[in-house]
Amino acid sequence: MTHSLTPREPQNLPALSAPPLVRLDAYVAEDGSTVVNGHLLEMGGMRQPNEAILDAIAMFARTLGAPVAATVIDRTVMQVARLRVYPDGSSRTIGEEEDLPPGRERTAAEEEAFPPLARVERIIQHAQRQELHAAFVLAGALREHLTLRRGAEDELALEARAIEAYLAFLRGDYMHSTVLALTVARIRCRTDLNRAAPEVARATAAWQRLWDEGQVVTRGQELLHMWEHLAAAGLLVDPSHQAMAQAVRTRLQHRVPTASAAPPALPAGQAPTGQGPTGKGPTGRGTGGRGPVGQGPVAPEDKPLKPTRRGLRRFTRRPGPPPAES
């Protein structure tokens, strides 16, 4: 069951004392599922995601009596749209250079209005009710926006990615789960090795469900390198982790009988080049930006989004008649 987003519900509104032009966020998943500020919209019929998003944001603007800014990640067209929506229902798209100035104060104000942890609680509630599709879409929306706003290595963005990986596992999407979990493990191995082992274990658990030969070998080589890196640092102490490391080694030995046939082990901070989540094409740069020199993108499996541009017709509206009184 999805949540209908209306400004009449106080928990869905930004604080009235929030700075002008508080920025809302919206997300359109690849299957068209649409999220505004952590709520999955009930689309109904043939309603288009862009229309649903503009309607929801216009209600915020009318309630606040002021223009509202919005950032829309639309995966159906691989774009980020930056909007201004006005109380009269009109809207326009802007270029990135016209967007609200970045900085900690702006990010803090936005997250105070719509706390990420409240969104996580909603995701958990969906999962507990076995509404795994809704939970998965909401987790993806949260991860995408936190990554765009804070970067892939940010703690909140990492936690959102880990939650999304777990939900993908519960849904039986083991390839997606492996990709997401590997990214978390890769970042932990580079930034906080003492916390890396549980993340490598989660990635291994998803990888063990894969059957595609190429992915088993490619992803397995990276996992094995991570386990060996942890062992060399004296951090492979949990017996269950030792067993998982051995399981990866054994499976790869059966898949790749000779060392010459195996691809080279990848550094813990680098993912396979030239392969996306399905291993069928280049990924480009991730939304999280690039890591240290020589290590490639921080989250190379994140599909790149097209740069913002003005005048996206699907998010541009002329002023309309005021809504009818109910």
Short mmCIF file of C-alpha atoms in Angstrom, two decimals, residues 14-326:
data_model
loop_
_atom_site.label_atom_id
_atom_site.label_comp_id
_atom_site.label_asym_id
_atom_site.label_seq_id
_atom_site.Cartn_x
_atom_site.Cartn_y
_atom_site.Cartn_z
CA PRO A 14 8.32 21.42 5.74
CA ALA A 15 8.47 23.53 8.88
CA LEU A 16 6.80 26.89 8.27
CA SER A 17 9.89 28.57 9.71
CA ALA A 18 12.14 26.86 7.14
CA PRO A 19 14.32 29.17 5.00
CA PRO A 20 12.73 30.51 1.81
CA LEU A 21 12.84 28.20 -1.18
CA VAL A 22 13.35 25.09 0.90
CA ARG A 23 14.28 22.43 -1.61
CA LEU A 24 12.05 19.40 -1.94
CA ASP A 25 13.16 16.24 -3.70
CA ALA A 26 11.47 13.84 -6.04
CA TYR A 27 12.49 10.61 -7.70
CA VAL A 28 11.21 8.59 -10.63
CA ALA A 29 12.42 4.99 -10.68
CA GLU A 30 13.15 3.11 -13.88
CA ASP A 31 9.73 1.42 -13.67
CA GLY A 32 7.96 4.78 -13.27
CA SER A 33 7.37 4.52 -9.51
CA THR A 34 7.36 8.08 -8.19
CA VAL A 35 8.51 9.44 -4.83
CA VAL A 36 8.21 12.94 -3.36
CA ASN A 37 9.99 13.69 -0.09
CA GLY A 38 10.17 10.07 0.92
CA HIS A 39 6.53 9.21 0.09
CA LEU A 40 5.53 6.90 -2.73
CA LEU A 41 2.79 8.59 -4.78
CA GLU A 42 -0.39 6.80 -5.80
CA MET A 43 -0.34 7.34 -9.55
CA GLY A 44 -3.69 5.95 -10.64
CA GLY A 45 -4.57 5.28 -14.26
CA MET A 46 -2.26 6.73 -16.88
CA ARG A 47 -1.08 9.72 -14.85
CA GLN A 48 2.47 10.67 -15.81
CA PRO A 49 5.16 10.90 -13.11
CA ASN A 50 6.10 14.47 -14.02
CA GLU A 51 2.48 15.62 -13.63
CA ALA A 52 2.14 13.88 -10.28
CA ILE A 53 5.38 15.48 -9.05
CA LEU A 54 4.36 18.98 -10.17
CA ASP A 55 0.92 18.60 -8.55
CA ALA A 56 2.45 17.50 -5.24
CA ILE A 57 5.07 20.25 -5.17
CA ALA A 58 2.51 22.91 -6.19
CA MET A 59 0.42 21.91 -3.16
CA PHE A 60 3.42 22.60 -0.95
CA ALA A 61 3.90 25.99 -2.59
CA ARG A 62 0.24 26.92 -2.11
CA THR A 63 0.30 25.82 1.51
CA LEU A 64 3.45 27.79 2.25
CA GLY A 65 2.37 30.74 0.11
CA ALA A 66 5.83 30.94 -1.42
CA PRO A 67 7.83 29.49 -4.29
CA VAL A 68 9.35 26.08 -3.68
CA ALA A 69 12.56 24.67 -5.12
CA ALA A 70 12.81 21.01 -6.10
CA THR A 71 15.41 18.56 -7.36
CA VAL A 72 14.00 15.69 -9.40
CA ILE A 73 16.06 12.61 -10.25
CA ASP A 74 14.29 10.95 -13.15
CA ARG A 75 15.77 7.55 -13.97
CA THR A 76 13.35 6.96 -16.84
CA VAL A 77 15.26 9.58 -18.86
CA MET A 78 18.53 9.55 -16.84
CA GLN A 79 18.29 13.24 -15.91
CA VAL A 80 18.32 15.56 -12.93
CA ALA A 81 15.78 18.37 -13.21
CA ARG A 82 15.98 21.45 -11.00
CA LEU A 83 12.69 23.31 -10.60
CA ARG A 84 10.99 26.38 -9.24
CA VAL A 85 7.31 25.82 -8.50
CA TYR A 86 5.02 28.72 -7.57
CA PRO A 87 1.80 28.95 -5.53
CA ASP A 88 -0.23 29.59 -8.69
CA GLY A 89 0.81 26.13 -9.96
CA SER A 90 3.26 27.38 -12.56
CA SER A 91 6.76 25.98 -12.74
CA ARG A 92 10.00 26.38 -14.64
CA THR A 93 13.19 24.41 -14.92
CA ILE A 94 16.52 26.06 -14.23
CA GLY A 95 20.18 25.37 -14.89
CA GLU A 96 22.45 24.04 -12.19
CA GLU A 97 24.12 27.43 -11.85
CA GLU A 98 20.74 28.96 -10.86
CA ASP A 99 20.08 26.39 -8.17
CA LEU A 100 20.13 27.14 -4.47
CA PRO A 101 23.68 27.74 -3.26
CA PRO A 102 25.27 24.59 -1.82
CA GLY A 103 26.66 24.37 1.67
CA ARG A 104 26.16 22.80 5.06
CA GLU A 105 23.53 25.32 6.17
CA ARG A 106 21.32 24.62 3.17
CA THR A 107 21.73 20.85 3.51
CA ALA A 108 21.00 21.06 7.25
CA ALA A 109 17.85 23.11 6.65
CA GLU A 110 16.55 20.66 4.05
CA GLU A 111 17.24 17.63 6.19
CA GLU A 112 15.68 19.28 9.24
CA ALA A 113 12.50 19.79 7.22
CA PHE A 114 12.53 16.20 5.89
CA PRO A 115 14.77 14.09 8.17
CA PRO A 116 16.48 11.14 6.45
CA LEU A 117 15.99 8.97 9.53
CA ALA A 118 12.22 9.46 9.35
CA ARG A 119 12.41 8.20 5.78
CA VAL A 120 14.39 5.17 6.89
CA GLU A 121 11.68 4.40 9.46
CA ARG A 122 9.06 4.54 6.70
CA ILE A 123 11.13 2.18 4.55
CA ILE A 124 11.38 -0.26 7.45
CA GLN A 125 7.62 -0.09 7.99
CA HIS A 126 6.99 -1.02 4.37
CA ALA A 127 9.47 -3.90 4.62
CA GLN A 128 7.86 -5.20 7.81
CA ARG A 129 4.53 -5.30 5.98
CA GLN A 130 6.25 -7.24 3.16
CA GLU A 131 5.72 -4.29 0.80
CA LEU A 132 9.17 -4.89 -0.63
CA HIS A 133 8.71 -3.02 -3.89
CA ALA A 134 7.66 0.16 -2.09
CA ALA A 135 10.49 -0.19 0.42
CA PHE A 136 13.03 -0.78 -2.34
CA VAL A 137 11.92 2.24 -4.40
CA LEU A 138 11.95 4.50 -1.33
CA ALA A 139 15.43 3.27 -0.39
CA GLY A 140 16.67 3.96 -3.92
CA ALA A 141 15.23 7.47 -3.84
CA LEU A 142 16.87 8.17 -0.48
CA ARG A 143 20.24 6.80 -1.61
CA GLU A 144 20.19 8.73 -4.88
CA HIS A 145 19.38 12.08 -3.28
CA LEU A 146 21.79 11.67 -0.37
CA THR A 147 24.53 10.70 -2.81
CA LEU A 148 23.78 13.67 -5.05
CA ARG A 149 23.68 16.04 -2.07
CA ARG A 150 26.41 14.65 0.16
CA GLY A 151 28.53 12.31 -1.96
CA ALA A 152 28.73 8.52 -2.10
CA GLU A 153 31.12 8.26 0.86
CA ASP A 154 28.86 10.15 3.26
CA GLU A 155 27.72 8.05 6.21
CA LEU A 156 24.00 8.55 5.58
CA ALA A 157 24.40 7.82 1.85
CA LEU A 158 26.31 4.64 2.70
CA GLU A 159 23.63 3.48 5.12
CA ALA A 160 20.92 4.12 2.54
CA ARG A 161 22.88 2.09 -0.03
CA ALA A 162 23.28 -0.77 2.46
CA ILE A 163 19.54 -0.76 3.16
CA GLU A 164 18.79 -0.80 -0.56
CA ALA A 165 21.19 -3.73 -1.01
CA TYR A 166 19.43 -5.70 1.74
CA LEU A 167 16.00 -5.01 0.24
CA ALA A 168 17.24 -6.11 -3.19
CA PHE A 169 18.42 -9.35 -1.56
CA LEU A 170 14.99 -9.89 0.03
CA ARG A 171 13.37 -9.35 -3.37
CA GLY A 172 15.64 -11.98 -4.95
CA ASP A 173 17.52 -9.44 -7.07
CA TYR A 174 20.93 -10.81 -6.14
CA MET A 175 22.86 -9.07 -8.90
CA HIS A 176 21.63 -5.66 -7.82
CA SER A 177 22.18 -6.54 -4.18
CA THR A 178 25.77 -7.64 -4.88
CA VAL A 179 26.55 -4.45 -6.80
CA LEU A 180 25.18 -2.18 -4.07
CA ALA A 181 26.78 -4.12 -1.22
CA LEU A 182 30.13 -4.26 -3.00
CA THR A 183 30.13 -0.49 -3.35
CA VAL A 184 29.54 -0.09 0.39
CA ALA A 185 32.29 -2.62 1.15
CA ARG A 186 34.67 -0.95 -1.31
CA ILE A 187 34.20 2.45 0.32
CA ARG A 188 34.59 1.01 3.83
CA CYS A 189 37.81 -0.74 2.82
CA ARG A 190 39.21 2.59 1.73
CA THR A 191 37.85 4.93 4.41
CA ASP A 192 37.31 2.84 7.57
CA LEU A 193 38.88 -0.60 7.38
CA ASN A 194 37.90 -1.45 10.95
CA ARG A 195 34.22 -1.39 9.90
CA ALA A 196 34.69 -3.11 6.55
CA ALA A 197 34.37 -6.82 7.44
CA PRO A 198 30.58 -6.88 8.02
CA GLU A 199 30.03 -5.03 4.73
CA VAL A 200 32.27 -7.46 2.83
CA ALA A 201 30.31 -10.29 4.45
CA ARG A 202 27.01 -8.84 3.25
CA ALA A 203 28.37 -8.47 -0.27
CA THR A 204 29.63 -12.06 -0.13
CA ALA A 205 26.21 -13.34 0.98
CA ALA A 206 24.59 -11.75 -2.09
CA TRP A 207 27.42 -12.89 -4.40
CA GLN A 208 26.96 -16.49 -3.27
CA ARG A 209 23.49 -16.41 -4.90
CA LEU A 210 24.83 -15.41 -8.33
CA TRP A 211 24.98 -17.90 -11.18
CA ASP A 212 26.29 -15.84 -14.09
CA GLU A 213 29.82 -17.17 -14.67
CA GLY A 214 31.32 -13.84 -15.65
CA GLN A 215 29.84 -12.01 -12.70
CA VAL A 216 30.78 -14.77 -10.27
CA VAL A 217 34.43 -14.51 -11.31
CA THR A 218 34.66 -10.73 -11.67
CA ARG A 219 32.84 -9.85 -8.47
CA GLY A 220 34.41 -12.78 -6.64
CA GLN A 221 37.91 -11.60 -7.45
CA GLU A 222 37.15 -8.24 -5.87
CA LEU A 223 35.63 -9.90 -2.80
CA LEU A 224 38.64 -12.17 -2.41
CA HIS A 225 40.98 -9.21 -2.57
CA MET A 226 38.95 -7.49 0.15
CA TRP A 227 39.07 -10.54 2.41
CA GLU A 228 42.83 -10.84 1.86
CA HIS A 229 43.27 -7.16 2.61
CA LEU A 230 41.38 -7.58 5.89
CA ALA A 231 43.43 -10.66 6.77
CA ALA A 232 46.69 -8.81 6.11
CA ALA A 233 45.52 -6.03 8.43
CA GLY A 234 44.72 -8.55 11.17
CA LEU A 235 41.00 -7.82 10.95
CA LEU A 236 39.76 -11.21 9.74
CA VAL A 237 39.06 -12.58 13.22
CA ASP A 238 35.38 -13.58 13.18
CA PRO A 239 35.15 -17.34 12.39
CA SER A 240 32.08 -16.74 10.20
CA HIS A 241 34.01 -14.19 8.17
CA GLN A 242 36.94 -16.57 7.84
CA ALA A 243 34.52 -19.20 6.53
CA MET A 244 33.06 -16.77 4.02
CA ALA A 245 36.51 -15.80 2.77
CA GLN A 246 37.35 -19.47 2.28
CA ALA A 247 34.04 -20.04 0.50
CA VAL A 248 34.88 -17.29 -1.99
CA ARG A 249 38.35 -18.74 -2.56
CA THR A 250 36.98 -22.26 -3.06
CA ARG A 251 34.26 -21.18 -5.46
CA LEU A 252 36.69 -19.19 -7.56
CA GLN A 253 39.10 -22.13 -7.69
CA HIS A 254 36.33 -24.28 -9.13
CA ARG A 255 35.28 -21.60 -11.59
CA VAL A 256 38.82 -20.65 -12.61
CA PRO A 257 41.05 -23.75 -12.54
CA THR A 258 44.29 -21.98 -13.41
CA ALA A 259 45.74 -18.69 -12.25
CA SER A 260 46.41 -17.63 -15.83
CA ALA A 261 42.71 -17.84 -16.65
CA ALA A 262 41.66 -15.60 -13.79
CA PRO A 263 41.31 -11.84 -14.22
CA PRO A 264 43.69 -9.84 -12.03
CA ALA A 265 42.50 -9.14 -8.52
CA LEU A 266 41.18 -5.61 -8.20
CA PRO A 267 42.29 -3.16 -5.53
CA ALA A 268 39.73 -2.77 -2.76
CA GLY A 269 38.99 0.78 -3.92
CA GLN A 270 38.32 -0.08 -7.54
CA ALA A 271 35.49 -1.81 -9.35
CA PRO A 272 35.66 -3.66 -12.64
CA THR A 273 36.10 -1.22 -15.52
CA GLY A 274 33.78 -1.21 -18.51
CA GLN A 275 30.98 -3.02 -16.72
CA GLY A 276 27.78 -1.76 -15.20
CA PRO A 277 25.58 -3.60 -12.72
CA THR A 278 24.81 -6.27 -15.30
CA GLY A 279 28.31 -6.43 -16.76
CA LYS A 280 27.01 -5.36 -20.19
CA GLY A 281 28.32 -1.85 -20.72
CA PRO A 282 30.21 1.19 -19.48
CA THR A 283 28.95 3.02 -16.44
CA GLY A 284 30.52 6.44 -16.89
CA ARG A 285 30.93 8.53 -13.78
CA GLY A 286 28.77 8.01 -10.73
CA THR A 287 26.69 10.68 -9.05
CA GLY A 288 29.07 10.51 -6.11
CA GLY A 289 32.03 11.95 -8.03
CA ARG A 290 35.51 10.58 -8.33
CA GLY A 291 37.69 9.06 -5.63
CA PRO A 292 41.45 9.41 -5.11
CA VAL A 293 43.66 9.52 -8.18
CA GLY A 294 44.04 6.11 -9.80
CA GLN A 295 41.05 4.56 -8.04
CA GLY A 296 38.32 5.63 -10.44
CA PRO A 297 34.80 6.66 -9.43
CA VAL A 298 33.74 6.15 -5.82
CA ALA A 299 30.54 4.38 -6.91
CA PRO A 300 31.20 3.30 -10.50
CA GLU A 301 28.02 1.25 -10.74
CA ASP A 302 25.83 4.35 -10.26
CA LYS A 303 24.39 5.10 -13.67
CA PRO A 304 25.35 8.63 -14.74
CA LEU A 305 22.68 11.30 -14.99
CA LYS A 306 22.52 13.86 -17.78
CA PRO A 307 23.50 17.41 -16.82
CA THR A 308 20.75 19.79 -15.81
CA ARG A 309 19.42 22.06 -18.52
CA ARG A 310 16.73 24.72 -18.69
CA GLY A 311 13.40 24.41 -20.38
CA LEU A 312 12.59 20.73 -19.87
CA ARG A 313 9.06 20.80 -21.21
CA ARG A 314 7.70 18.00 -19.07
CA PHE A 315 8.44 20.04 -15.91
CA THR A 316 7.36 23.44 -17.24
CA ARG A 317 3.84 24.73 -16.57
CA ARG A 318 2.04 27.99 -17.20
CA PRO A 319 -0.11 29.49 -14.42
CA GLY A 320 -3.39 27.67 -14.15
CA PRO A 321 -6.77 28.46 -12.56
CA PRO A 322 -6.86 28.25 -8.77
CA PRO A 323 -7.89 24.84 -7.39
CA ALA A 324 -11.59 24.40 -6.69
CA GLU A 325 -12.67 24.71 -3.08
CA SER A 326 -13.57 21.37 -1.57
#
